[in-house]
Amino acid sequence: MSISLRFAIRWLSYPLVFGSCTAFMVWALYAGIPYWPTTLIVSAAGMLLIAGLERIQPFRRAWLEDHQDTLTDLLHMLVNLSVIQFTAEFLAELGDAVPASIRLFPIESPLWLQLLLVVAVLDLSLYVMHRISHPRWVAFGYFAKIRKSFSDCP
């Protein structure tokens, strides 16, 4: 395999696959395609594609070695995705219950702007959870140990 192809798989596959899946889901929302099970199918296809590309050209060779933690990784993914899904459903229901006069979310804005705002808030919240999971936060130090044991991320 050529160096340029290996470089492209290593550095561009995740942004391209993630961006393509996101673009498809935005198009599907505009086209009126049902959220469920479309999101599940698109997400699974994206994850399988990334997993296959990771086998062809791993970002780090050590990640291909079996660490006997596949079940733990699957449970971690299932719990995280479930929490995200239920939180989104809860917030959507909660948002519908709030009177329009005091609603903070700009529901009149174009869908792309709403999605951008949601992504920014979600990304910020994930960053905050990442930061408080480090040992200097005594109450959350335990979670950092769990997270570090599951990955070989820098």
Coordinates of C-alpha atoms in Angstrom, one line a residue:
M1 CA 0.0 0.0 0.0
S2 CA 1.4 3.4 -1.0
I3 CA 2.5 5.9 1.7
S4 CA 0.0 8.5 0.6
L5 CA -2.9 6.0 0.9
R6 CA -1.7 4.9 4.3
F7 CA -1.5 8.5 5.3
A8 CA -5.0 9.2 4.0
I9 CA -6.5 6.2 5.9
R10 CA -4.6 7.1 9.1
W11 CA -5.4 10.8 9.2
L12 CA -8.5 11.4 7.0
S13 CA -10.7 8.4 7.4
Y14 CA -12.3 9.3 10.7
P15 CA -13.1 13.0 9.7
L16 CA -14.4 11.9 6.3
V17 CA -16.6 9.0 7.6
F18 CA -17.8 11.1 10.6
G19 CA -18.5 14.1 8.3
S20 CA -20.3 11.9 5.7
C21 CA -22.5 10.3 8.3
T22 CA -23.3 13.7 9.8
A23 CA -24.1 15.2 6.4
F24 CA -26.3 12.2 5.6
M25 CA -28.2 12.6 8.9
V26 CA -28.7 16.3 8.3
W27 CA -30.0 15.6 4.8
A28 CA -32.3 12.9 6.2
L29 CA -33.7 15.3 8.8
Y30 CA -34.5 17.8 6.0
A31 CA -35.9 15.0 3.8
G32 CA -38.2 13.8 6.6
I33 CA -36.6 10.4 6.8
P34 CA -37.5 8.9 10.3
Y35 CA -34.8 9.4 12.9
W36 CA -35.2 5.8 14.1
P37 CA -33.8 3.4 12.8
T38 CA -31.9 5.6 10.3
T39 CA -29.5 6.9 13.0
L40 CA -28.7 3.4 14.2
I41 CA -28.1 2.1 10.7
V42 CA -25.9 5.1 9.7
S43 CA -24.0 5.0 13.0
A44 CA -23.3 1.2 12.7
A45 CA -22.2 1.6 9.1
G46 CA -19.8 4.4 10.1
M47 CA -18.4 2.4 13.0
L48 CA -17.9 -0.7 10.9
L49 CA -16.2 1.3 8.2
I50 CA -13.8 2.9 10.7
A51 CA -13.1 -0.4 12.4
G52 CA -12.3 -2.0 9.0
L53 CA -10.0 0.9 8.0
E54 CA -8.3 0.7 11.4
R55 CA -7.5 -3.0 10.7
I56 CA -6.0 -2.0 7.3
Q57 CA -4.0 1.0 8.6
P58 CA -4.0 1.3 12.4
F59 CA -3.4 4.7 14.0
R60 CA -1.2 2.8 16.5
R61 CA -0.1 -0.8 16.0
A62 CA -0.5 -1.6 19.7
W63 CA -4.2 -0.9 19.4
L64 CA -4.5 -4.0 17.1
E65 CA -3.3 -6.3 19.9
D66 CA -6.0 -8.1 21.9
H67 CA -6.0 -6.8 25.4
Q68 CA -8.9 -9.1 26.5
D69 CA -11.1 -6.0 26.9
T70 CA -13.5 -6.2 24.0
L71 CA -16.5 -7.0 26.2
T72 CA -15.6 -4.0 28.4
D73 CA -15.3 -1.8 25.4
L74 CA -18.7 -2.9 24.1
L75 CA -20.3 -2.3 27.4
H76 CA -18.7 1.1 27.7
M77 CA -20.0 2.0 24.2
L78 CA -23.5 0.7 25.0
V79 CA -23.7 2.6 28.2
N80 CA -22.3 5.9 26.7
L81 CA -24.6 5.7 23.7
S82 CA -27.6 4.9 25.8
V83 CA -27.0 7.8 28.2
I84 CA -26.6 10.2 25.2
Q85 CA -29.8 8.9 23.6
F86 CA -31.9 9.0 26.8
T87 CA -30.5 12.4 27.6
A88 CA -31.4 13.7 24.2
E89 CA -34.9 12.3 24.4
F90 CA -35.4 13.7 27.9
L91 CA -34.2 17.1 26.9
A92 CA -36.4 17.1 23.8
E93 CA -39.4 16.3 26.0
L94 CA -38.4 18.8 28.6
G95 CA -38.0 21.4 25.9
D96 CA -41.5 20.8 24.7
A97 CA -42.8 21.4 28.2
V98 CA -41.2 24.8 28.5
P99 CA -43.4 27.7 27.5
A100 CA -42.3 29.3 24.2
S101 CA -42.0 32.7 26.0
I102 CA -39.1 31.5 28.2
R103 CA -37.5 29.0 25.9
L104 CA -33.7 29.6 25.5
F105 CA -33.1 27.4 22.5
P106 CA -33.5 29.1 19.1
I107 CA -36.1 26.8 17.5
E108 CA -36.9 29.3 14.9
S109 CA -33.3 29.3 13.6
P110 CA -32.4 27.1 10.6
L111 CA -31.8 23.5 11.3
W112 CA -28.1 23.7 10.5
L113 CA -27.6 26.5 13.1
Q114 CA -29.5 24.5 15.7
L115 CA -27.3 21.5 15.0
L116 CA -24.2 23.6 15.2
L117 CA -25.3 24.9 18.6
V118 CA -26.1 21.4 19.8
V119 CA -22.7 20.1 18.7
A120 CA -21.0 23.0 20.5
V121 CA -22.9 22.4 23.7
L122 CA -22.3 18.6 23.5
D123 CA -18.7 18.9 22.7
L124 CA -18.2 21.4 25.6
S125 CA -20.0 19.1 28.0
L126 CA -17.8 16.1 26.9
Y127 CA -14.7 18.2 27.3
V128 CA -15.8 19.3 30.8
M129 CA -16.5 15.6 31.8
H130 CA -13.1 14.7 30.4
R131 CA -11.4 17.4 32.5
I132 CA -13.2 16.5 35.7
S133 CA -12.4 12.8 35.3
H134 CA -8.7 13.5 36.0
P135 CA -7.2 12.6 39.4
R136 CA -6.9 16.2 40.6
W137 CA -10.7 16.2 41.0
V138 CA -10.8 13.8 44.0
A139 CA -14.5 12.8 43.5
F140 CA -13.9 11.8 39.9
G141 CA -10.4 10.3 40.2
Y142 CA -11.8 6.8 40.1
F143 CA -13.3 7.4 36.6
A144 CA -9.9 8.5 35.2
K145 CA -8.4 5.2 36.3
I146 CA -11.2 3.3 34.6
R147 CA -10.9 5.4 31.4
K148 CA -7.1 5.0 31.3
S149 CA -7.4 1.3 31.7
F150 CA -9.6 1.0 28.6
S151 CA -7.5 2.9 26.2
D152 CA -4.0 3.6 25.1
C153 CA -4.7 7.2 24.1
P154 CA -2.1 9.8 24.5

